[in-house]
PDB file of C-alpha atoms in Angstrom:
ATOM      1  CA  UNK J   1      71.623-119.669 105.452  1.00 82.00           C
ATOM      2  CA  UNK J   2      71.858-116.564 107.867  1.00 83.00           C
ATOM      3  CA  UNK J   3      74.040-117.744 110.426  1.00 83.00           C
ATOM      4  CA  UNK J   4      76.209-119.361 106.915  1.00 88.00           C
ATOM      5  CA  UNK J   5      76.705-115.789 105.520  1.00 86.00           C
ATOM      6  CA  UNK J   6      77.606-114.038 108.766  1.00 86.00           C
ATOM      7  CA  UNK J   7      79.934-116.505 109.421  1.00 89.00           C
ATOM      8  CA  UNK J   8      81.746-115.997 106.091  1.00 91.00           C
ATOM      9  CA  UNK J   9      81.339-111.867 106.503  1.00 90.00           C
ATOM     10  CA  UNK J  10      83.602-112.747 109.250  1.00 90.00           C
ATOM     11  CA  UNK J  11      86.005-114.754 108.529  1.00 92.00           C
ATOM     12  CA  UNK J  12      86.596-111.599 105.527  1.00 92.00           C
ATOM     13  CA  UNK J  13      86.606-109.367 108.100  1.00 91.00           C
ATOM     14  CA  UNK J  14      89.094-111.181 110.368  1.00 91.00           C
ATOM     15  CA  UNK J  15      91.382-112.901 107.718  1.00 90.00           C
ATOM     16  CA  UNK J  16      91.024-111.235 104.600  1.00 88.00           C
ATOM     17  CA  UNK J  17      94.649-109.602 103.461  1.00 88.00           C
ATOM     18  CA  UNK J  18      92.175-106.776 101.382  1.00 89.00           C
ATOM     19  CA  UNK J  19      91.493-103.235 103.533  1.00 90.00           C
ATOM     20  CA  UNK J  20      88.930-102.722 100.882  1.00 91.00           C
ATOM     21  CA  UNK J  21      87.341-106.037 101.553  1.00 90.00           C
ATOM     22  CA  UNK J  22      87.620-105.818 105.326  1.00 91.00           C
ATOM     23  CA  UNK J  23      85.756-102.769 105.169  1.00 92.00           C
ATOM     24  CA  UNK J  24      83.231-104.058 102.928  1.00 91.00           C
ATOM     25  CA  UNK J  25      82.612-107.276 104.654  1.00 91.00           C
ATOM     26  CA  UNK J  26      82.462-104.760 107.875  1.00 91.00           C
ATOM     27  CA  UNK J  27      79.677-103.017 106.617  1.00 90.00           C
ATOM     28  CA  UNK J  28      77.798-105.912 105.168  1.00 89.00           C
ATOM     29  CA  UNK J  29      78.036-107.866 108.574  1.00 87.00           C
ATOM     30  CA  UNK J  30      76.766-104.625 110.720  1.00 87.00           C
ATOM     31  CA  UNK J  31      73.670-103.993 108.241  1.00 86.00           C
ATOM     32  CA  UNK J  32      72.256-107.722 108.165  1.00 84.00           C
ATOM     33  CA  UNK J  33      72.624-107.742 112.025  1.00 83.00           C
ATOM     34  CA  UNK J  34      70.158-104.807 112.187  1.00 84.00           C
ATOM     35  CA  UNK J  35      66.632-105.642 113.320  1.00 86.00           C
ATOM     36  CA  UNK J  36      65.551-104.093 110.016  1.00 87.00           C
ATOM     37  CA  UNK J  37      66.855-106.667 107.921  1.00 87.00           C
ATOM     38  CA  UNK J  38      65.465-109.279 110.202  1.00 88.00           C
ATOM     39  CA  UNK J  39      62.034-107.990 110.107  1.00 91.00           C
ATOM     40  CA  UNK J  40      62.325-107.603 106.111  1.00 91.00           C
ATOM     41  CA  UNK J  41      63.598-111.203 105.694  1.00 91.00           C
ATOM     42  CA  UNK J  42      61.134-112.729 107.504  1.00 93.00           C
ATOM     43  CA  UNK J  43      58.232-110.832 106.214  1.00 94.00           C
ATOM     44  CA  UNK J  44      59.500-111.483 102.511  1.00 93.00           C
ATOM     45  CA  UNK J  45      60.275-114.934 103.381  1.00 93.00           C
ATOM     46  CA  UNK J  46      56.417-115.064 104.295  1.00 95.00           C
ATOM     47  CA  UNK J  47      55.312-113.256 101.358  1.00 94.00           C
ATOM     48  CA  UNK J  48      56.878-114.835  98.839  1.00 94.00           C
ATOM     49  CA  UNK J  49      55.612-118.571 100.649  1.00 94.00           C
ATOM     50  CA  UNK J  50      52.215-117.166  99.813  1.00 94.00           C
ATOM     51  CA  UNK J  51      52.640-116.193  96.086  1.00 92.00           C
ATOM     52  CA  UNK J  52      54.786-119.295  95.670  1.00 92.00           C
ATOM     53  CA  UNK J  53      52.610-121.513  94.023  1.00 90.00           C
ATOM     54  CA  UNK J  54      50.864-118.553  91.996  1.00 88.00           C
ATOM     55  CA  UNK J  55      54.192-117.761  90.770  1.00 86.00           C
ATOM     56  CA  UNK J  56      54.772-121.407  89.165  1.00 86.00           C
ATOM     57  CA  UNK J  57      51.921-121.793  88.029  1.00 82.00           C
ATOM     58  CA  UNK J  58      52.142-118.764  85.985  1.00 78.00           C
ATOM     59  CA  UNK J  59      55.680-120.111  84.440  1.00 77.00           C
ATOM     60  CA  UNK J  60      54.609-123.323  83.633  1.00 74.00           C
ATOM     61  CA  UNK J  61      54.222-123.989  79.886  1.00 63.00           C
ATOM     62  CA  UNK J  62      51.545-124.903  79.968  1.00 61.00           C
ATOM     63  CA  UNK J  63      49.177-123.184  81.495  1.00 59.00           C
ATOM     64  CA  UNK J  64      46.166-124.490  83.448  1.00 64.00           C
ATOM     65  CA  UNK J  65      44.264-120.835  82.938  1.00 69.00           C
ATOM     66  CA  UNK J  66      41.300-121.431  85.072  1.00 66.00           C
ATOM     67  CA  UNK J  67      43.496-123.107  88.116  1.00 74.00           C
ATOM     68  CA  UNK J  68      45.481-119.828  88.070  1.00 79.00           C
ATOM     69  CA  UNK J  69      42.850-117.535  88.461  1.00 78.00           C
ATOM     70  CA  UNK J  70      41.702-119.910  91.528  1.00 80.00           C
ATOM     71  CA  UNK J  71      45.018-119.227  93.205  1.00 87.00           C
ATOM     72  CA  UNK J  72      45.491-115.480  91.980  1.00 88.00           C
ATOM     73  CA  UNK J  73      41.992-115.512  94.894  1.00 87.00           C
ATOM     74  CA  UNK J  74      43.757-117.508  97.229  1.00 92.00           C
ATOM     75  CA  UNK J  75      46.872-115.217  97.551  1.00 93.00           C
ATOM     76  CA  UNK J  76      45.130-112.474  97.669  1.00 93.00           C
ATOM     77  CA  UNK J  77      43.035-114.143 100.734  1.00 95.00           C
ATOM     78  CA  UNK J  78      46.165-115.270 102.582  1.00 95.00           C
ATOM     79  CA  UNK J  79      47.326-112.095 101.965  1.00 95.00           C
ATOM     80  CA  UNK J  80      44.660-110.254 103.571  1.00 95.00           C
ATOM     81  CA  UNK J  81      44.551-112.825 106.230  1.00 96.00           C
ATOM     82  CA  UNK J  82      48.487-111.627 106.775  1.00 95.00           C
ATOM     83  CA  UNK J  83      47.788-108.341 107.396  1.00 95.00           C
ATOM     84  CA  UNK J  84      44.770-108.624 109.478  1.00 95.00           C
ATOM     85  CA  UNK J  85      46.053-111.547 111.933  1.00 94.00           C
ATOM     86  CA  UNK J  86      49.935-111.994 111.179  1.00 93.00           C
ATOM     87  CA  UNK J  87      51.869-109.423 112.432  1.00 93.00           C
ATOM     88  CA  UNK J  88      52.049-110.603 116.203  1.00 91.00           C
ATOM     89  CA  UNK J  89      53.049-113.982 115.006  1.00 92.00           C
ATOM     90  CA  UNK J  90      55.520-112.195 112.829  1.00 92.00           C
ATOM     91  CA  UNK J  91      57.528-109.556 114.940  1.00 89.00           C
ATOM     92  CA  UNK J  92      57.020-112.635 117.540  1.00 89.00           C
ATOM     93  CA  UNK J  93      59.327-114.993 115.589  1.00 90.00           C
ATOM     94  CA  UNK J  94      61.905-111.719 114.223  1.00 89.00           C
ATOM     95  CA  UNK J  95      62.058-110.949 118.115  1.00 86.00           C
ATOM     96  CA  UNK J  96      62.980-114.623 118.733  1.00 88.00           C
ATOM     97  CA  UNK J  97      65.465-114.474 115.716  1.00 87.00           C
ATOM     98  CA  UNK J  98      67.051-111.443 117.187  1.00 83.00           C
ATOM     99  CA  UNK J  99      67.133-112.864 120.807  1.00 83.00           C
ATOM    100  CA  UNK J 100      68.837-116.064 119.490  1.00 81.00           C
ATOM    101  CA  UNK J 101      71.313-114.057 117.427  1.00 75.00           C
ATOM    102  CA  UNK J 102      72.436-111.375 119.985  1.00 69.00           C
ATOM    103  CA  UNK J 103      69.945-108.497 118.444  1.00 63.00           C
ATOM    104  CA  UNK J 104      68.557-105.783 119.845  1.00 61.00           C
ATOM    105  CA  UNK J 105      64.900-105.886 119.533  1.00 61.00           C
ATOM    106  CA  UNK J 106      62.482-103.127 118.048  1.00 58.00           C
ATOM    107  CA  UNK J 107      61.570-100.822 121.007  1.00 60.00           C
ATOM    108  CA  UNK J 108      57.384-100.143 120.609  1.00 51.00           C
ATOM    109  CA  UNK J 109      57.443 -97.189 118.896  1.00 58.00           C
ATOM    110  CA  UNK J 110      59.601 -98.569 116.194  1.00 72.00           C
ATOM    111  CA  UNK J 111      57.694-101.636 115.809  1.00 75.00           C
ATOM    112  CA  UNK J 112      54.540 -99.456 115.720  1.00 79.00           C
ATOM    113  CA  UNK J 113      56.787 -98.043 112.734  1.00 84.00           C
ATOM    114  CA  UNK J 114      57.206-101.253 110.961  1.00 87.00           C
ATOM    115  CA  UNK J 115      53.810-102.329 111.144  1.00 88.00           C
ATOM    116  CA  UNK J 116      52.586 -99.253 109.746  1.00 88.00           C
ATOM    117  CA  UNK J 117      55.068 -98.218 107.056  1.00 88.00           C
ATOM    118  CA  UNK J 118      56.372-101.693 106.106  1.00 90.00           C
ATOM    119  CA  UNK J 119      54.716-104.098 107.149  1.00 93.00           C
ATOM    120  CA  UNK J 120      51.009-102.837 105.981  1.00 93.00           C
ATOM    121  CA  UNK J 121      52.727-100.990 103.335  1.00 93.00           C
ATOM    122  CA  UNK J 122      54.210-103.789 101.652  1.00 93.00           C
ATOM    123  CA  UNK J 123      51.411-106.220 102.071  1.00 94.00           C
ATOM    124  CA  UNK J 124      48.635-103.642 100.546  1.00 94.00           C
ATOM    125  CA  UNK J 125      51.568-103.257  97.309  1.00 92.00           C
ATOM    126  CA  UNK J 126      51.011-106.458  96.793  1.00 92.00           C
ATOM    127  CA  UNK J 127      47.596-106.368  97.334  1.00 92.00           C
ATOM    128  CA  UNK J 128      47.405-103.694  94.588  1.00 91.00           C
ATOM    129  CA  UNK J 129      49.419-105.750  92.368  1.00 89.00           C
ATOM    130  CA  UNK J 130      47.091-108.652  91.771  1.00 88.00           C
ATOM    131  CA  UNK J 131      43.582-106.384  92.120  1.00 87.00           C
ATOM    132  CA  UNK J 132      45.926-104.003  88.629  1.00 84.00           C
ATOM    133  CA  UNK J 133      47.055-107.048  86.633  1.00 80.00           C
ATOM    134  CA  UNK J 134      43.925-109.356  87.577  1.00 81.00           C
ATOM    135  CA  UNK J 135      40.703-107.798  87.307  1.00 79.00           C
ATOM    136  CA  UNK J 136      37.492-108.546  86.756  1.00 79.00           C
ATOM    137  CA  UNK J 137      37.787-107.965  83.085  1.00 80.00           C
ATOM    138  CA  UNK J 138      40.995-109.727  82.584  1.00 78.00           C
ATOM    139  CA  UNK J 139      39.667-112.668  84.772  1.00 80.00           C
ATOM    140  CA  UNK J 140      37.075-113.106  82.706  1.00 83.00           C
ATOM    141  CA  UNK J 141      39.108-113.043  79.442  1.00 82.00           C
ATOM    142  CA  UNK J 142      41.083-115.384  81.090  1.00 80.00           C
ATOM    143  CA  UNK J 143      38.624-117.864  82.355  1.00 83.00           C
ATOM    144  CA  UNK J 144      36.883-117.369  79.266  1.00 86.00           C
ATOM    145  CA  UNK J 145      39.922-118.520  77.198  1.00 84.00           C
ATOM    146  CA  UNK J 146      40.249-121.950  79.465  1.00 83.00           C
ATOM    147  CA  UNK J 147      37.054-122.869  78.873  1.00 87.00           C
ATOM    148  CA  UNK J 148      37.958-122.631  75.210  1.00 88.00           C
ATOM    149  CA  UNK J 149      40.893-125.177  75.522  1.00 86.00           C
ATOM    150  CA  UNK J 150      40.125-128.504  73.540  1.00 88.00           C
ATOM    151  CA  UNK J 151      42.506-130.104  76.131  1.00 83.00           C
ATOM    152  CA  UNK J 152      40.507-133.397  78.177  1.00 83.00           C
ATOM    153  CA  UNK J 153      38.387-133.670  75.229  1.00 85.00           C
ATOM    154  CA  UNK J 154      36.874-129.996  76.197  1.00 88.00           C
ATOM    155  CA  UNK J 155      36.462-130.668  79.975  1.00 85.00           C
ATOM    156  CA  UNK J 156      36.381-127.064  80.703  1.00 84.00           C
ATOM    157  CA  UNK J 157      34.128-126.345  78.548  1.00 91.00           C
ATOM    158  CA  UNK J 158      31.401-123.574  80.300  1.00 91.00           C
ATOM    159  CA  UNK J 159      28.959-122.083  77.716  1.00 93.00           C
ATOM    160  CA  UNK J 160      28.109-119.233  80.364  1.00 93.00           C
ATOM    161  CA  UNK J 161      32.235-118.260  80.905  1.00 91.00           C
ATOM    162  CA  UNK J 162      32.343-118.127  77.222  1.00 93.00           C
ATOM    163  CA  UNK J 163      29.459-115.759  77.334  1.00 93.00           C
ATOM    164  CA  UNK J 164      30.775-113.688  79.583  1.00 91.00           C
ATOM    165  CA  UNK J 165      34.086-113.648  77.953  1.00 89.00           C
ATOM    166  CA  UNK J 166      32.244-112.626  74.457  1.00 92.00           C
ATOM    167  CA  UNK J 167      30.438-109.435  76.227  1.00 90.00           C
ATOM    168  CA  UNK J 168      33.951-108.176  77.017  1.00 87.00           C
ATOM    169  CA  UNK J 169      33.804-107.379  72.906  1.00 87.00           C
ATOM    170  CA  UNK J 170      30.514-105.556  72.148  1.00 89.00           C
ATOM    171  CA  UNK J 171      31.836-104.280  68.684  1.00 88.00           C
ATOM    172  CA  UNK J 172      31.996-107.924  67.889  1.00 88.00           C
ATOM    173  CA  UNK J 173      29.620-109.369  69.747  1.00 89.00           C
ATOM    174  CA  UNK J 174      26.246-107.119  69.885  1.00 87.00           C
ATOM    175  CA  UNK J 175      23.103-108.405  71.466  1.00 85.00           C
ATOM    176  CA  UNK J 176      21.516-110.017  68.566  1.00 87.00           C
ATOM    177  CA  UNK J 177      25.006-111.691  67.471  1.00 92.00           C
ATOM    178  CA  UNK J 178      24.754-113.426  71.680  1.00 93.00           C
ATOM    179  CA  UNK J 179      21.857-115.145  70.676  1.00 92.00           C
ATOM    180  CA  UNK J 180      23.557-116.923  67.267  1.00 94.00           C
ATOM    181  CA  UNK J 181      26.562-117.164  69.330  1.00 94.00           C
ATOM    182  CA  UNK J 182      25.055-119.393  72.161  1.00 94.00           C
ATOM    183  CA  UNK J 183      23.367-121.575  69.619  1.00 94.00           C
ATOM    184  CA  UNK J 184      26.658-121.927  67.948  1.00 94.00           C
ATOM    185  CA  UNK J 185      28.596-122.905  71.109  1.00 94.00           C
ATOM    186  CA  UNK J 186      25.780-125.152  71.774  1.00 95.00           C
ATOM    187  CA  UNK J 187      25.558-126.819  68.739  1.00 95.00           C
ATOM    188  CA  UNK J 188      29.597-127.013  68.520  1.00 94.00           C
ATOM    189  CA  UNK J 189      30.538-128.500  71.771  1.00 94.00           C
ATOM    190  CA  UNK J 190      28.712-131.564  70.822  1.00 94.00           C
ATOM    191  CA  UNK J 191      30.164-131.371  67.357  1.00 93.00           C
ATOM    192  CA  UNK J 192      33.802-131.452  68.179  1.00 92.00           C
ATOM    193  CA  UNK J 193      33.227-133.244  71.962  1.00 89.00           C
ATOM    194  CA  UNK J 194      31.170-136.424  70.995  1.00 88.00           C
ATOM    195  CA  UNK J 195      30.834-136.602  67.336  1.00 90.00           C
ATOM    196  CA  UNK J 196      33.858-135.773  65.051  1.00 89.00           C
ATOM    197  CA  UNK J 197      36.378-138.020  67.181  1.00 89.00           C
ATOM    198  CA  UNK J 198      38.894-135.594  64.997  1.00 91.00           C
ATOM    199  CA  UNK J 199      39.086-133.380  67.733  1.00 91.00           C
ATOM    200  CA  UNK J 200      39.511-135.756  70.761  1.00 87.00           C
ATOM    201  CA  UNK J 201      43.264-135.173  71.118  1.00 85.00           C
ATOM    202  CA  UNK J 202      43.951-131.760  70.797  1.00 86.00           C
ATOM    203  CA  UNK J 203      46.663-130.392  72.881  1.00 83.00           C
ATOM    204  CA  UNK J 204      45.778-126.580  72.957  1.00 82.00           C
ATOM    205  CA  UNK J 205      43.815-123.458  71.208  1.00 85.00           C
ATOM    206  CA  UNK J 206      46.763-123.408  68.081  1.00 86.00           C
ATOM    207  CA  UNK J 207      45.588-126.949  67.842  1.00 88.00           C
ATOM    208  CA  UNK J 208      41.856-126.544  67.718  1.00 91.00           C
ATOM    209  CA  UNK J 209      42.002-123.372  65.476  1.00 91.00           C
ATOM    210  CA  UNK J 210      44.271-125.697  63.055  1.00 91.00           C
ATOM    211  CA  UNK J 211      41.849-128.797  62.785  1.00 92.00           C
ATOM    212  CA  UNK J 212      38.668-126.620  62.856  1.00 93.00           C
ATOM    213  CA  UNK J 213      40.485-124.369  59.969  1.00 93.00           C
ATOM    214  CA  UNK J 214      41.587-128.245  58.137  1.00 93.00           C
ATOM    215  CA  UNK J 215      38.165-129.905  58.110  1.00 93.00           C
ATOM    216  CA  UNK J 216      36.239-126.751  57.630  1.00 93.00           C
ATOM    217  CA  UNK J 217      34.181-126.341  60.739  1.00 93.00           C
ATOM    218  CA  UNK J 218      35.392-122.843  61.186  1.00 92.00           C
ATOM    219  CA  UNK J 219      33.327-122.320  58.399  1.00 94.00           C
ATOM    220  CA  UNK J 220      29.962-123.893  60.432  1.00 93.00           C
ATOM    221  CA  UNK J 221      30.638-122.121  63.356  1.00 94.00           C
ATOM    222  CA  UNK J 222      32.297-118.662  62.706  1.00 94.00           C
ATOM    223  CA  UNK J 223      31.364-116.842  65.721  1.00 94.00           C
ATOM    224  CA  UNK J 224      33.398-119.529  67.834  1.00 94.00           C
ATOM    225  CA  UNK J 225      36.346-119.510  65.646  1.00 93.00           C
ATOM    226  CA  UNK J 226      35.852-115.963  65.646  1.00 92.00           C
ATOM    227  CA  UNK J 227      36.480-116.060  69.822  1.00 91.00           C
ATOM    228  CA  UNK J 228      39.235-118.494  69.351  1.00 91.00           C
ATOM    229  CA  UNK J 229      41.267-115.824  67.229  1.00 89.00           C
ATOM    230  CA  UNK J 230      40.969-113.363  70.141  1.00 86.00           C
ATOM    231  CA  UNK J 231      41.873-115.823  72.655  1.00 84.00           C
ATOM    232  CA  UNK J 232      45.001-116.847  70.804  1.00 83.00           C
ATOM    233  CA  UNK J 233      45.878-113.069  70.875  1.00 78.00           C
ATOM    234  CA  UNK J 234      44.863-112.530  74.327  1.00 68.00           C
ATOM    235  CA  UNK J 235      48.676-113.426  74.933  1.00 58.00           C
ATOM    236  CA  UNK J 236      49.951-110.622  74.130  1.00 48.00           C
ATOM    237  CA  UNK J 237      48.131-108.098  75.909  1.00 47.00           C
ATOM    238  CA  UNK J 238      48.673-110.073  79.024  1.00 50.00           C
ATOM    239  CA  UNK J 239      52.833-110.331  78.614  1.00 50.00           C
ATOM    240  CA  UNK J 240      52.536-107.348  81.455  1.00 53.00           C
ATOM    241  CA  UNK J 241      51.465-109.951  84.062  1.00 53.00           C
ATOM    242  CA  UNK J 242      54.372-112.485  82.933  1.00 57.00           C
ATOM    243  CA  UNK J 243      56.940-110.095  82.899  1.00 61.00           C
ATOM    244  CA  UNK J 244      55.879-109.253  86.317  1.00 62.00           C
ATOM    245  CA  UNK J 245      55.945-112.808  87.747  1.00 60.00           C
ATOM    246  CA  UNK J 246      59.335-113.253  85.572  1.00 66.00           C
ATOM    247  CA  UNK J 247      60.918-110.060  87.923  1.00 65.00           C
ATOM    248  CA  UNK J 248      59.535-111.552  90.721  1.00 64.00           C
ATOM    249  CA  UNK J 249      61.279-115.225  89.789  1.00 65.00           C
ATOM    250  CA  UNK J 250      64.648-113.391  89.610  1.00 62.00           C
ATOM    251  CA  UNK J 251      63.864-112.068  93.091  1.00 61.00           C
ATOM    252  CA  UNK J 252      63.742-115.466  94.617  1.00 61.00           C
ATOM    253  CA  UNK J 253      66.257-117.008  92.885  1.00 62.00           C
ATOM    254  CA  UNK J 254      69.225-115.673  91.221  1.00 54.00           C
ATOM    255  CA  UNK J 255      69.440-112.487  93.454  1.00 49.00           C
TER     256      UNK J 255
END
């Protein structure tokens, strides 16, 4: 829409009956024909292509837990792969952009600016971003909670995630309690899974807490409904990483 919005800027400039909107259109049009704003469009444009899918995923309903935490890897890999191989494609297609649309492009000292100071900048912010809100520890809460989820009939059910998830809580979960705990996991997966057909539609963790709360079981197998709890809470201390996503949504969209 580039060529669409400097077209409009002016039109303003030319036929608008406003000085105040003359001028304004005046200095929007000689900004976004800078080579700056080229370069930054093109390297958000590729930026935000990479986190795309991450970023869906994350406001989806519904969320497929372990799938995210797949893709949270592959951003940061294609984001790596940006800054180690993509800036000659890059300041390639902004020069071409530039050349098309009459701009003057980046001598070498300023492009050894931009790839310093914005374009490595920028990249390693982001970088930063997903290594703060998705660490190890909260990626293995996280995977730890999907392997919880009754949905499939308990298809992502992983004994050794759970595990790993339960270590994260030493006060409740001390070394003795690990043993009981695997035999309880082990003895409730094929409980709920291929005996009590009472569980073989459950939609989420509310519903599985519910049923195993309705027929009792939490009562067989307290150390698993004991996890469950804390993974329906996990949700709120993880709102940071939503609220960040939900910023970035406005980003692409509304602004």
């Amino acid at each position: 829409m580039f060529g669409s919005i400097t077209d409009v800027l002016d039109t303003i400039v030319v036929d608008s009956e406003s000085v105040e909107e003359k001028a304004k259109a005046t200095g929007y049009l000689k900004v976004c024909q800078t080579f700056e704003i080229a370069f930054i469009l093109h390297l958000m444009r590729d930026i935000l292509a990479i986190t795309n899918e991450l970023n869906e995923s994350l406001q989806k309903k519904e969320q497929d837990i372990a799938n995210a935490i797949l893709l949270v890897k592959v951003v940061k890999k294609r984001l790596q792969d940006l800054r180690n191989e993509g800036w000659d494609s890059l300041i390639e297609n902004v020069s071409a952009f530039c050349v098309k649309s009459r701009r003057k492009v980046a001598e070498y000292t300023i492009s050894h600016h931009y790839r310093v100071e914005v374009f490595f900048k920028i990249i390693d912010w982001q970088l930063q971003e997903l290594n703060d809100r998705f660490n190890e520890v909260r990626t293995d809460l996280l995977i730890g909670v999907a392997c919880l989820n009754p949905v499939d009939s308990f298809s992502s059910f992983d004994i050794k995630n759970i595990l790993r998830m339960a270590e994260l809580y030493p006060d409740d979960f001390g070394e003795n309690v690990m043993v009981t705990l695997r035999n309880q996991l082990e003895t409730y997966i094929v409980d709920v899974c291929d005996v009590d057909k009472r569980f073989s539609n459950l939609k989420g963790l509310g519903d599985l807490s519910e049923m195993l709360v309705k027929v009792k079981k939490h009562l067989n197998y307290p150390l698993v409904f004991r996890l469950i709890k804390f993974a329906l809470l996990l949700p709120v201390a993880t709102a940071t990483v939503e609220r960040a996503f939900s910023a970035m949504k406005l980003i692409k969209s509304e602004l």
